[in-house]
Amino acid sequence: QLQASGGGLVQPGGSLTLSCATQGLSSSIYAIAWFRQAPGKERVMVSGISARGGQTYYADSVKDRFTISKNFAENTVDLQMNSLKPEDTAVYYCAARLNLFTIPLMSREYDHWGQGTLVTVSS
């Protein structure tokens, strides 16, 4: 029900936009988050947006570089990533949780997951 896309190879300092299509889920009642998992590391949350889009969350490591947004007309959630660094290299996953008011911060709270898209930041 979630389809993540937009990953690829980018040079340090470059930009990418990831998109999560929330097919079959009404994004207006689901909190949506982006997680990432680097090789040999745990999956961590990098950004989230509340059901109505009024609240956002960013991990300190991506604050001021990443922007999350919801497109209610197209039922997608985008993650604009700027000033990318090699340490941003990871598989990125989008996840959804039925929650009208808050942004869950733990991966175990999310019950719908996309398949992941690989972002590689390298020169």
CSV table of N, CA and C in Angstrom, one decimal:
chain,number,residue,atom,x,y,z
A,1,GLN,N,0.8,-1.2,0.0
A,1,GLN,CA,0.0,0.0,0.0
A,1,GLN,C,0.8,1.3,0.0
A,2,LEU,N,2.1,1.1,0.4
A,2,LEU,CA,3.0,2.3,0.3
A,2,LEU,C,4.1,2.0,-0.8
A,3,GLN,N,4.3,2.9,-1.6
A,3,GLN,CA,5.3,2.7,-2.7
A,3,GLN,C,6.3,3.9,-2.6
A,4,ALA,N,7.6,3.6,-2.3
A,4,ALA,CA,8.6,4.6,-2.2
A,4,ALA,C,9.4,4.6,-3.5
A,5,SER,N,9.8,5.8,-3.9
A,5,SER,CA,10.5,6.0,-5.1
A,5,SER,C,11.4,7.2,-5.0
A,6,GLY,N,12.3,7.4,-6.0
A,6,GLY,CA,13.1,8.6,-6.1
A,6,GLY,C,14.6,8.4,-5.7
A,7,GLY,N,14.9,7.3,-5.2
A,7,GLY,CA,16.3,7.1,-4.8
A,7,GLY,C,17.3,7.1,-6.0
A,8,GLY,N,18.6,7.1,-5.7
A,8,GLY,CA,19.6,7.1,-6.7
A,8,GLY,C,20.9,7.5,-6.2
A,9,LEU,N,21.8,7.7,-7.1
A,9,LEU,CA,23.2,8.1,-6.8
A,9,LEU,C,23.3,9.6,-7.0
A,10,VAL,N,23.8,10.3,-6.0
A,10,VAL,CA,24.0,11.7,-6.1
A,10,VAL,C,25.3,12.1,-5.5
A,11,GLN,N,25.9,13.1,-5.9
A,11,GLN,CA,27.2,13.6,-5.4
A,11,GLN,C,27.0,14.4,-4.1
A,12,PRO,N,28.0,14.4,-3.2
A,12,PRO,CA,27.8,15.2,-2.0
A,12,PRO,C,27.5,16.6,-2.3
A,13,GLY,N,26.5,17.2,-1.6
A,13,GLY,CA,26.0,18.5,-1.8
A,13,GLY,C,24.8,18.6,-2.7
A,14,GLY,N,24.5,17.5,-3.3
A,14,GLY,CA,23.4,17.4,-4.3
A,14,GLY,C,22.1,17.2,-3.6
A,15,SER,N,21.0,17.1,-4.4
A,15,SER,CA,19.7,17.0,-3.9
A,15,SER,C,18.9,15.8,-4.6
A,16,LEU,N,18.0,15.3,-3.8
A,16,LEU,CA,17.1,14.2,-4.3
A,16,LEU,C,15.7,14.5,-3.7
A,17,THR,N,14.7,14.1,-4.3
A,17,THR,CA,13.3,14.1,-3.7
A,17,THR,C,12.8,12.6,-3.8
A,18,LEU,N,12.5,12.1,-2.6
A,18,LEU,CA,11.9,10.8,-2.5
A,18,LEU,C,10.3,11.1,-2.4
A,19,SER,N,9.6,10.1,-2.9
A,19,SER,CA,8.2,10.2,-2.9
A,19,SER,C,7.6,8.9,-2.4
A,20,CYS,N,6.5,9.0,-1.6
A,20,CYS,CA,5.8,7.9,-1.0
A,20,CYS,C,4.4,7.9,-1.5
A,21,ALA,N,4.0,7.0,-2.3
A,21,ALA,CA,2.6,6.9,-2.8
A,21,ALA,C,1.8,6.1,-1.8
A,22,THR,N,0.8,6.7,-1.2
A,22,THR,CA,0.0,6.0,-0.2
A,22,THR,C,-1.3,5.4,-0.8
A,23,GLN,N,-1.1,4.5,-1.7
A,23,GLN,CA,-2.2,3.9,-2.4
A,23,GLN,C,-3.1,3.1,-1.4
A,24,GLY,N,-4.4,3.4,-1.5
A,24,GLY,CA,-5.3,2.7,-0.7
A,24,GLY,C,-5.4,3.2,0.8
A,25,LEU,N,-4.6,4.2,1.1
A,25,LEU,CA,-4.6,4.8,2.4
A,25,LEU,C,-5.0,6.2,2.3
A,26,SER,N,-5.9,6.7,3.0
A,26,SER,CA,-6.2,8.1,3.0
A,26,SER,C,-5.2,8.9,3.8
A,27,SER,N,-4.3,9.6,3.1
A,27,SER,CA,-3.2,10.2,3.8
A,27,SER,C,-3.6,11.3,4.8
A,28,SER,N,-4.9,11.7,4.7
A,28,SER,CA,-5.4,12.7,5.7
A,28,SER,C,-5.6,12.2,7.1
A,29,ILE,N,-5.6,10.9,7.2
A,29,ILE,CA,-5.9,10.3,8.6
A,29,ILE,C,-4.7,9.5,9.1
A,30,TYR,N,-3.6,9.5,8.3
A,30,TYR,CA,-2.4,8.7,8.6
A,30,TYR,C,-1.2,9.7,8.8
A,31,ALA,N,-0.5,9.4,9.9
A,31,ALA,CA,0.8,10.0,10.1
A,31,ALA,C,1.8,9.2,9.2
A,32,ILE,N,2.6,10.0,8.5
A,32,ILE,CA,3.6,9.3,7.6
A,32,ILE,C,5.0,9.7,8.0
A,33,ALA,N,5.9,8.7,7.9
A,33,ALA,CA,7.3,9.0,8.3
A,33,ALA,C,8.2,8.4,7.3
A,34,TRP,N,9.4,8.9,7.3
A,34,TRP,CA,10.5,8.4,6.5
A,34,TRP,C,11.6,7.9,7.5
A,35,PHE,N,12.0,6.6,7.3
A,35,PHE,CA,13.0,6.0,8.1
A,35,PHE,C,14.2,5.7,7.1
A,36,ARG,N,15.4,5.5,7.7
A,36,ARG,CA,16.5,5.1,6.8
A,36,ARG,C,17.3,4.0,7.6
A,37,GLN,N,17.9,3.2,6.8
A,37,GLN,CA,18.8,2.1,7.4
A,37,GLN,C,20.0,2.0,6.6
A,38,ALA,N,21.1,2.4,7.2
A,38,ALA,CA,22.4,2.3,6.6
A,38,ALA,C,23.0,0.9,6.8
A,39,PRO,N,23.9,0.4,6.0
A,39,PRO,CA,24.5,-1.0,6.1
A,39,PRO,C,25.0,-1.2,7.5
A,40,GLY,N,24.6,-2.2,8.2
A,40,GLY,CA,25.1,-2.6,9.5
A,40,GLY,C,24.6,-1.7,10.6
A,41,LYS,N,23.6,-0.9,10.4
A,41,LYS,CA,23.0,0.0,11.4
A,41,LYS,C,21.5,-0.2,11.6
A,42,GLU,N,21.0,0.3,12.6
A,42,GLU,CA,19.6,0.2,12.9
A,42,GLU,C,18.8,1.1,12.0
A,43,ARG,N,17.5,0.8,11.8
A,43,ARG,CA,16.6,1.7,11.1
A,43,ARG,C,16.3,2.9,12.0
A,44,VAL,N,16.4,4.1,11.5
A,44,VAL,CA,16.1,5.3,12.3
A,44,VAL,C,15.1,6.2,11.6
A,45,MET,N,14.4,6.9,12.3
A,45,MET,CA,13.4,7.8,11.8
A,45,MET,C,14.1,9.1,11.4
A,46,VAL,N,13.9,9.6,10.2
A,46,VAL,CA,14.5,10.9,9.8
A,46,VAL,C,13.5,12.0,9.8
A,47,SER,N,12.3,11.7,9.4
A,47,SER,CA,11.3,12.8,9.3
A,47,SER,C,9.9,12.2,9.4
A,48,GLY,N,8.9,13.0,9.8
A,48,GLY,CA,7.6,12.6,9.9
A,48,GLY,C,6.6,13.8,9.7
A,49,ILE,N,5.4,13.5,9.3
A,49,ILE,CA,4.4,14.5,9.1
A,49,ILE,C,3.1,14.0,9.6
A,50,SER,N,2.3,14.9,10.3
A,50,SER,CA,1.1,14.5,10.9
A,50,SER,C,0.0,14.3,9.8
A,51,ALA,N,-1.1,13.7,10.3
A,51,ALA,CA,-2.2,13.4,9.3
A,51,ALA,C,-2.7,14.6,8.5
A,52,ARG,N,-2.9,15.7,9.1
A,52,ARG,CA,-3.4,16.9,8.4
A,52,ARG,C,-2.3,17.7,7.9
A,53,GLY,N,-1.0,17.4,8.2
A,53,GLY,CA,0.1,18.1,7.7
A,53,GLY,C,0.6,19.3,8.5
A,54,GLY,N,-0.1,19.5,9.7
A,54,GLY,CA,0.3,20.7,10.5
A,54,GLY,C,1.5,20.5,11.3
A,55,GLN,N,1.9,19.3,11.6
A,55,GLN,CA,3.1,19.1,12.4
A,55,GLN,C,4.1,18.3,11.6
A,56,THR,N,5.4,18.6,11.8
A,56,THR,CA,6.5,17.9,11.2
A,56,THR,C,7.6,17.6,12.2
A,57,TYR,N,8.3,16.6,11.9
A,57,TYR,CA,9.4,16.2,12.8
A,57,TYR,C,10.7,15.9,11.9
A,58,TYR,N,11.8,16.3,12.4
A,58,TYR,CA,13.1,16.1,11.7
A,58,TYR,C,14.1,15.6,12.7
A,59,ALA,N,14.8,14.6,12.4
A,59,ALA,CA,16.0,14.2,13.2
A,59,ALA,C,17.0,15.3,13.1
A,60,ASP,N,17.8,15.5,14.2
A,60,ASP,CA,18.8,16.5,14.2
A,60,ASP,C,19.8,16.4,13.0
A,61,SER,N,20.0,15.2,12.6
A,61,SER,CA,21.0,14.9,11.6
A,61,SER,C,20.6,15.5,10.2
A,62,VAL,N,19.3,15.7,10.0
A,62,VAL,CA,18.8,16.2,8.7
A,62,VAL,C,18.1,17.5,8.8
A,63,LYS,N,17.9,18.1,10.0
A,63,LYS,CA,17.3,19.3,10.2
A,63,LYS,C,17.9,20.4,9.4
A,64,ASP,N,17.1,21.2,8.8
A,64,ASP,CA,17.5,22.3,7.9
A,64,ASP,C,18.0,21.9,6.5
A,65,ARG,N,18.1,20.6,6.3
A,65,ARG,CA,18.4,20.1,5.0
A,65,ARG,C,17.3,19.3,4.3
A,66,PHE,N,16.5,18.6,5.0
A,66,PHE,CA,15.4,17.8,4.5
A,66,PHE,C,14.1,18.6,4.8
A,67,THR,N,13.1,18.4,3.8
A,67,THR,CA,11.8,19.0,4.0
A,67,THR,C,10.7,17.9,3.6
A,68,ILE,N,9.8,17.7,4.5
A,68,ILE,CA,8.7,16.7,4.3
A,68,ILE,C,7.4,17.4,4.0
A,69,SER,N,6.7,16.9,3.0
A,69,SER,CA,5.4,17.6,2.7
A,69,SER,C,4.4,16.5,2.2
A,70,LYS,N,3.1,16.9,2.3
A,70,LYS,CA,2.1,16.0,1.9
A,70,LYS,C,1.3,16.6,0.7
A,71,ASN,N,1.0,15.8,-0.3
A,71,ASN,CA,0.2,16.3,-1.4
A,71,ASN,C,-1.1,15.5,-1.3
A,72,PHE,N,-2.1,16.1,-0.7
A,72,PHE,CA,-3.4,15.4,-0.4
A,72,PHE,C,-4.1,15.0,-1.7
A,73,ALA,N,-4.0,15.9,-2.8
A,73,ALA,CA,-4.7,15.6,-4.0
A,73,ALA,C,-4.1,14.3,-4.7
A,74,GLU,N,-2.8,14.1,-4.6
A,74,GLU,CA,-2.2,13.0,-5.2
A,74,GLU,C,-1.9,11.8,-4.2
A,75,ASN,N,-2.2,12.0,-2.9
A,75,ASN,CA,-2.0,11.0,-1.9
A,75,ASN,C,-0.5,10.6,-1.9
A,76,THR,N,0.4,11.6,-1.9
A,76,THR,CA,1.8,11.3,-1.8
A,76,THR,C,2.4,12.1,-0.7
A,77,VAL,N,3.5,11.6,-0.2
A,77,VAL,CA,4.3,12.3,0.8
A,77,VAL,C,5.8,12.4,0.2
A,78,ASP,N,6.3,13.6,0.1
A,78,ASP,CA,7.6,13.8,-0.5
A,78,ASP,C,8.6,14.2,0.6
A,79,LEU,N,9.9,13.8,0.4
A,79,LEU,CA,11.0,14.1,1.2
A,79,LEU,C,12.0,14.8,0.3
A,80,GLN,N,12.1,16.1,0.4
A,80,GLN,CA,13.1,16.9,-0.4
A,80,GLN,C,14.4,16.9,0.4
A,81,MET,N,15.4,16.4,-0.2
A,81,MET,CA,16.7,16.2,0.5
A,81,MET,C,17.7,17.1,-0.2
A,82,ASN,N,18.2,18.1,0.5
A,82,ASN,CA,19.3,19.0,0.0
A,82,ASN,C,20.6,18.8,0.8
A,83,SER,N,21.6,19.3,0.2
A,83,SER,CA,23.0,19.3,0.8
A,83,SER,C,23.3,17.9,1.3
A,84,LEU,N,23.1,17.0,0.5
A,84,LEU,CA,23.3,15.6,0.9
A,84,LEU,C,24.8,15.3,1.2
A,85,LYS,N,24.9,14.4,2.2
A,85,LYS,CA,26.3,14.0,2.7
A,85,LYS,C,26.4,12.5,2.5
A,86,PRO,N,27.7,12.1,2.5
A,86,PRO,CA,27.9,10.6,2.4
A,86,PRO,C,27.2,9.8,3.5
A,87,GLU,N,27.1,10.4,4.7
A,87,GLU,CA,26.4,9.7,5.8
A,87,GLU,C,24.9,9.6,5.6
A,88,ASP,N,24.4,10.3,4.6
A,88,ASP,CA,22.9,10.1,4.3
A,88,ASP,C,22.7,8.8,3.5
A,89,THR,N,23.7,8.2,3.0
A,89,THR,CA,23.6,6.9,2.3
A,89,THR,C,22.9,5.9,3.1
A,90,ALA,N,21.8,5.4,2.5
A,90,ALA,CA,21.0,4.4,3.2
A,90,ALA,C,19.8,3.9,2.3
A,91,VAL,N,19.1,2.9,2.8
A,91,VAL,CA,17.8,2.6,2.2
A,91,VAL,C,16.8,3.4,3.0
A,92,TYR,N,16.0,4.1,2.2
A,92,TYR,CA,14.9,4.9,2.8
A,92,TYR,C,13.6,4.2,2.7
A,93,TYR,N,12.8,4.2,3.8
A,93,TYR,CA,11.5,3.6,3.8
A,93,TYR,C,10.5,4.6,4.3
A,94,CYS,N,9.3,4.5,3.6
A,94,CYS,CA,8.2,5.3,4.2
A,94,CYS,C,7.3,4.4,4.9
A,95,ALA,N,6.6,4.9,5.9
A,95,ALA,CA,5.8,4.2,6.8
A,95,ALA,C,4.6,5.0,7.2
A,96,ALA,N,3.5,4.3,7.5
A,96,ALA,CA,2.2,5.0,7.9
A,96,ALA,C,1.6,4.4,9.1
A,97,ARG,N,1.0,5.3,9.9
A,97,ARG,CA,0.3,4.9,11.1
A,97,ARG,C,-1.0,5.7,11.2
A,98,LEU,N,-2.2,5.0,11.4
A,98,LEU,CA,-3.4,5.6,11.5
A,98,LEU,C,-3.4,6.5,12.8
A,99,ASN,N,-3.3,7.8,12.7
A,99,ASN,CA,-3.1,8.6,13.9
A,99,ASN,C,-3.5,10.1,13.5
A,100,LEU,N,-4.5,10.6,14.0
A,100,LEU,CA,-5.0,11.9,13.6
A,100,LEU,C,-4.2,13.1,14.2
A,101,PHE,N,-3.5,12.8,15.3
A,101,PHE,CA,-3.1,14.0,16.1
A,101,PHE,C,-1.6,14.1,16.3
A,102,THR,N,-0.8,13.0,16.3
A,102,THR,CA,0.6,13.1,16.6
A,102,THR,C,1.4,12.4,15.6
A,103,ILE,N,2.7,12.5,15.7
A,103,ILE,CA,3.7,11.8,14.8
A,103,ILE,C,4.4,10.7,15.7
A,104,PRO,N,4.0,9.5,15.5
A,104,PRO,CA,4.8,8.5,16.3
A,104,PRO,C,6.2,8.5,15.9
A,105,LEU,N,7.1,8.3,16.9
A,105,LEU,CA,8.5,8.4,16.7
A,105,LEU,C,9.3,7.0,16.7
A,106,MET,N,8.5,5.9,17.0
A,106,MET,CA,9.2,4.6,17.0
A,106,MET,C,8.7,3.8,15.8
A,107,SER,N,9.7,3.1,15.3
A,107,SER,CA,9.3,2.2,14.1
A,107,SER,C,8.2,1.2,14.4
A,108,ARG,N,8.2,0.7,15.6
A,108,ARG,CA,7.3,-0.3,16.0
A,108,ARG,C,5.8,0.2,16.0
A,109,GLU,N,5.7,1.5,16.0
A,109,GLU,CA,4.3,2.1,16.0
A,109,GLU,C,3.7,2.2,14.6
A,110,TYR,N,4.5,1.9,13.6
A,110,TYR,CA,4.0,2.0,12.2
A,110,TYR,C,3.7,0.6,11.7
A,111,ASP,N,2.5,0.5,11.1
A,111,ASP,CA,2.0,-0.8,10.7
A,111,ASP,C,1.9,-0.9,9.2
A,112,HIS,N,2.2,0.1,8.4
A,112,HIS,CA,2.3,0.0,7.0
A,112,HIS,C,3.7,0.5,6.5
A,113,TRP,N,4.3,-0.3,5.7
A,113,TRP,CA,5.7,0.0,5.2
A,113,TRP,C,5.8,-0.1,3.7
A,114,GLY,N,6.6,0.8,3.2
A,114,GLY,CA,7.0,0.7,1.8
A,114,GLY,C,8.2,-0.2,1.6
A,115,GLN,N,8.6,-0.5,0.4
A,115,GLN,CA,9.6,-1.5,0.1
A,115,GLN,C,11.0,-0.9,0.2
A,116,GLY,N,11.2,0.4,0.3
A,116,GLY,CA,12.5,1.0,0.4
A,116,GLY,C,13.1,1.4,-0.9
A,117,THR,N,13.8,2.5,-0.8
A,117,THR,CA,14.5,3.0,-2.0
A,117,THR,C,15.9,3.4,-1.6
A,118,LEU,N,16.9,3.1,-2.4
A,118,LEU,CA,18.3,3.3,-2.0
A,118,LEU,C,18.8,4.6,-2.4
A,119,VAL,N,19.4,5.3,-1.5
A,119,VAL,CA,20.0,6.6,-1.7
A,119,VAL,C,21.5,6.4,-1.5
A,120,THR,N,22.3,6.8,-2.5
A,120,THR,CA,23.8,6.7,-2.3
A,120,THR,C,24.4,8.0,-2.6
A,121,VAL,N,25.1,8.5,-1.6
A,121,VAL,CA,25.7,9.9,-1.8
A,121,VAL,C,27.2,9.6,-1.9
A,122,SER,N,27.8,9.8,-3.0
A,122,SER,CA,29.2,9.5,-3.3
A,122,SER,C,29.7,10.3,-4.4
A,123,SER,N,31.0,10.6,-4.4
A,123,SER,CA,31.6,11.3,-5.5
A,123,SER,C,32.3,10.3,-6.4
